[in-house]
PDB file of C-alpha atoms in Angstrom:
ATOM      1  CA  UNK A   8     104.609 129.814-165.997  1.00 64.00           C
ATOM      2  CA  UNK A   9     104.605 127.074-164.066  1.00 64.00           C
ATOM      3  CA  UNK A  10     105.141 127.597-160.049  1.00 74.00           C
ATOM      4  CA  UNK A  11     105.969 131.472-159.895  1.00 81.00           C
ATOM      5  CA  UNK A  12     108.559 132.819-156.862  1.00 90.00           C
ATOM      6  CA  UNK A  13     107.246 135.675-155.532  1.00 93.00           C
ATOM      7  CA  UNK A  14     109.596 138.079-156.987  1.00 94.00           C
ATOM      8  CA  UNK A  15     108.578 136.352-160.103  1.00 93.00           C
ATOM      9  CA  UNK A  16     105.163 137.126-159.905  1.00 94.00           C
ATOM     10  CA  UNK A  17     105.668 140.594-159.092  1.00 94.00           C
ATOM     11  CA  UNK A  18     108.097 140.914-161.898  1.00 94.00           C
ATOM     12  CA  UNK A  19     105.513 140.069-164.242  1.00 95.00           C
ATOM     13  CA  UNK A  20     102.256 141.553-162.756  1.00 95.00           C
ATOM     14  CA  UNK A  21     104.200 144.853-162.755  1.00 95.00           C
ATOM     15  CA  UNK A  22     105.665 144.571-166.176  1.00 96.00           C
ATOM     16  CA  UNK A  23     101.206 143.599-167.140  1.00 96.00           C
ATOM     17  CA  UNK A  24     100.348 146.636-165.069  1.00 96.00           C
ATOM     18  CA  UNK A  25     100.597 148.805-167.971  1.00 96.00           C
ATOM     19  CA  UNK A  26      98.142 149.354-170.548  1.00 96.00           C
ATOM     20  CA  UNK A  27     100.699 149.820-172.862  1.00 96.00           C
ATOM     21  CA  UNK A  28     102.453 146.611-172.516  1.00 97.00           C
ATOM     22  CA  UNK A  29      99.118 145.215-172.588  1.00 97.00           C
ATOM     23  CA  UNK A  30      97.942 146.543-175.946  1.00 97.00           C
ATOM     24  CA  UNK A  31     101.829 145.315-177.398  1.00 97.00           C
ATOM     25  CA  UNK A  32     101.210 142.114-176.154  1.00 97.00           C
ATOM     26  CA  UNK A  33      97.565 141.844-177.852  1.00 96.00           C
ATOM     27  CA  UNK A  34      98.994 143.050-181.118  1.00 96.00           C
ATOM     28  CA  UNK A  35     101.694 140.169-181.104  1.00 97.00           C
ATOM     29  CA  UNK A  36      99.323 137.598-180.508  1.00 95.00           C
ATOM     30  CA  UNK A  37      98.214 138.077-184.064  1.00 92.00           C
ATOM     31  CA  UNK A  38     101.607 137.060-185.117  1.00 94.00           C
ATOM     32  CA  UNK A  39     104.829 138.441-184.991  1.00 94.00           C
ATOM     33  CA  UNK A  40     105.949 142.103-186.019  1.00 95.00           C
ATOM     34  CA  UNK A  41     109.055 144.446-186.504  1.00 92.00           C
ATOM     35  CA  UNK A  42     109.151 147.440-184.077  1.00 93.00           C
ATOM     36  CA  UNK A  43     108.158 150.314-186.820  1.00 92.00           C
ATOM     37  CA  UNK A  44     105.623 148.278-188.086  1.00 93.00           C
ATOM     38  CA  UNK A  45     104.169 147.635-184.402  1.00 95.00           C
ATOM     39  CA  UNK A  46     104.656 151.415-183.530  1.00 96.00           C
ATOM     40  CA  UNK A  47     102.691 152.289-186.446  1.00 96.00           C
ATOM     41  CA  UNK A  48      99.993 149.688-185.783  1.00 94.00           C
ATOM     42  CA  UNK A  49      99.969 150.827-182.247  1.00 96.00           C
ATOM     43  CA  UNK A  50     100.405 154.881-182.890  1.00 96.00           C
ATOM     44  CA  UNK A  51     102.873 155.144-180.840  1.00 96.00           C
ATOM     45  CA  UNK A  52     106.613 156.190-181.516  1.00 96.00           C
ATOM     46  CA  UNK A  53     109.321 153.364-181.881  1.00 95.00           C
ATOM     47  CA  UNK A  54     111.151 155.345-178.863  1.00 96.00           C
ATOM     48  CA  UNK A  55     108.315 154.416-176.181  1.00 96.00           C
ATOM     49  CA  UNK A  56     107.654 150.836-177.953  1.00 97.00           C
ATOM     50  CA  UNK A  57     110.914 150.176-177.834  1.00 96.00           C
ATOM     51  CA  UNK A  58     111.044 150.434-173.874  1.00 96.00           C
ATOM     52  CA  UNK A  59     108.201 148.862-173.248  1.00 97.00           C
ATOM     53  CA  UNK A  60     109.406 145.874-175.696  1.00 97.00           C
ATOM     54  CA  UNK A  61     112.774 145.648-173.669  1.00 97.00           C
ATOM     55  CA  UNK A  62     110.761 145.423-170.337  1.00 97.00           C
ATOM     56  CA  UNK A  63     108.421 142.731-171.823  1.00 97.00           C
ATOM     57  CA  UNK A  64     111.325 140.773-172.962  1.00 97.00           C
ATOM     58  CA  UNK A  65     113.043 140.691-169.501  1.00 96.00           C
ATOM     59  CA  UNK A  66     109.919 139.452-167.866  1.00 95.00           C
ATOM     60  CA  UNK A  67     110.253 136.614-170.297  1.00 94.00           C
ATOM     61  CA  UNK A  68     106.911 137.545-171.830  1.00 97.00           C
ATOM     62  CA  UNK A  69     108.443 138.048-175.446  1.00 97.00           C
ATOM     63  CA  UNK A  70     111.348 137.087-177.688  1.00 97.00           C
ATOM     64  CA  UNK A  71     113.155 139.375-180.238  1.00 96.00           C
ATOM     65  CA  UNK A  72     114.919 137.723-183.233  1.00 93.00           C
ATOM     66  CA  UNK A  73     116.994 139.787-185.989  1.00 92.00           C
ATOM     67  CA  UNK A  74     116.225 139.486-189.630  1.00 91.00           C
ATOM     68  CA  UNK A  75     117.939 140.650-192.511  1.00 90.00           C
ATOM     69  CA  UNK A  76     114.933 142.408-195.083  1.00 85.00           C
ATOM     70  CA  UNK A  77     115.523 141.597-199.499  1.00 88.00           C
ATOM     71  CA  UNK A  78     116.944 145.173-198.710  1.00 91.00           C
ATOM     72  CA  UNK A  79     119.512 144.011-196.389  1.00 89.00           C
ATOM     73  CA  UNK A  80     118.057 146.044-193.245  1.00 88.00           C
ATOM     74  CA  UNK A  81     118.418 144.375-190.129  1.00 89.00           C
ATOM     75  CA  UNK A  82     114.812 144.119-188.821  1.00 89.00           C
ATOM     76  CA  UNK A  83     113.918 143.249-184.942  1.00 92.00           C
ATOM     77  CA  UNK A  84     110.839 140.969-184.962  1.00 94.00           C
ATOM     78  CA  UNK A  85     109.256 140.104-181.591  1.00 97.00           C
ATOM     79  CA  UNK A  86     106.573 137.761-180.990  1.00 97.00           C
ATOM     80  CA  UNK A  87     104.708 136.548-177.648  1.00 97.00           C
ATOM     81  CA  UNK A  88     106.192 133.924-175.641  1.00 95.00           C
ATOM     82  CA  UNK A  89     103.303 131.640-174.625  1.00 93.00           C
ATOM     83  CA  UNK A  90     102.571 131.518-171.300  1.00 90.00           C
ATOM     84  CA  UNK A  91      99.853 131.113-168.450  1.00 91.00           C
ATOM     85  CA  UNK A  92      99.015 132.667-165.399  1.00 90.00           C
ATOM     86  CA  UNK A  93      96.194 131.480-162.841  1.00 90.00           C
ATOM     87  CA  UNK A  94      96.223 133.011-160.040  1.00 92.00           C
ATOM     88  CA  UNK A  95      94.436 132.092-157.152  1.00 93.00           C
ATOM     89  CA  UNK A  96      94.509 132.891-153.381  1.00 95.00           C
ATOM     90  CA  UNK A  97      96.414 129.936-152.896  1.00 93.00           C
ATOM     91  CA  UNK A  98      99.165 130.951-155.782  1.00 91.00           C
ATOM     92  CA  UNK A  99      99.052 133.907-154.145  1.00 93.00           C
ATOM     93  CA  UNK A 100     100.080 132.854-150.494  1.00 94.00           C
ATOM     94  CA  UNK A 101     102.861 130.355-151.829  1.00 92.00           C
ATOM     95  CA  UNK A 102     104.602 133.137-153.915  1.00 93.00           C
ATOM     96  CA  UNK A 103     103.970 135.404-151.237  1.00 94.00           C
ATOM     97  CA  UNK A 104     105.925 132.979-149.077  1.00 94.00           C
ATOM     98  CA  UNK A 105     109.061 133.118-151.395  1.00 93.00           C
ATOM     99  CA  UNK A 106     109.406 137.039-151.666  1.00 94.00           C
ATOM    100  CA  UNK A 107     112.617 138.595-151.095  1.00 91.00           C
ATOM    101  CA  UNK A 108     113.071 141.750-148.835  1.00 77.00           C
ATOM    102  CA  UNK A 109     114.968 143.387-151.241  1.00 62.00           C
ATOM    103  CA  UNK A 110     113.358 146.050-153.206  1.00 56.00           C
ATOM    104  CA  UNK A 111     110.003 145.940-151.479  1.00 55.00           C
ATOM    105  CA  UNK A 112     109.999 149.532-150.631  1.00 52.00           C
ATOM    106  CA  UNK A 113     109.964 148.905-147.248  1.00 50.00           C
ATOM    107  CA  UNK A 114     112.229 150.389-144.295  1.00 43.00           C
ATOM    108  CA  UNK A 115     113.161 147.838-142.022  1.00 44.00           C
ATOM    109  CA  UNK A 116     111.601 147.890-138.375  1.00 43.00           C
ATOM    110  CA  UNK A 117     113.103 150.775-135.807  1.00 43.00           C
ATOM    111  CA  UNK A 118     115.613 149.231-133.578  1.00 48.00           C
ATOM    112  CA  UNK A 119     116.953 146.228-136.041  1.00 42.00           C
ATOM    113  CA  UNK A 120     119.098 148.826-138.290  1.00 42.00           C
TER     114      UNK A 120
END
């Protein structure tokens, strides 16, 4: 992943923080999969994978790709984009030095509204 931004960073240790996403992720690094197949493997309905797929795909950890089955049904295959994250103090502080105010939760100081 290269040098992260902060928003970055938190972008994708938030979309990590769940064990959800986590167990998705684990089952694609066995290969690729189609959602109902993955929901099954996972027991978990195609509703919830399906919105934890979307947010792992905007955090650039996986990549969908439509296939047409010897049926002719579209199927939605996702696999893991490869990636690496080492994060160290120092990672920390540089991302940390990057972060935008926006969205951080926080109100601004009293008398600079």
């Amino acid at each position: 992943m290269g040098d992260l931004s902060g928003d970055r960073l938190v972008e994708v240790l938030a979309t990590l923080a769940s064990p959800h996403r986590l167990r998705v992720l684990a089952a694609l690094t066995g290969g690729r999969a189609y959602v109902s197949q993955l929901a099954r493997d996972l027991g978990i309905s195609r509703a919830l994978l399906q919105v934890h797929l979307k947010k792992l795909e905007r955090a650039g950890l996986v990549t969908a790709h439509l296939e047409l089955s010897g049926d002719g049904k579209a199927l939605k295959y996702y696999e893991v984009t490869p990636f690496s994250l080492h994060l160290t103090p120092d990672v920390v502080a540089a991302a940390a030095a990057t972060l935008s105010t926006a969205g951080d939760g926080d109100a601004p100081p009293k008398g600079t509204s």
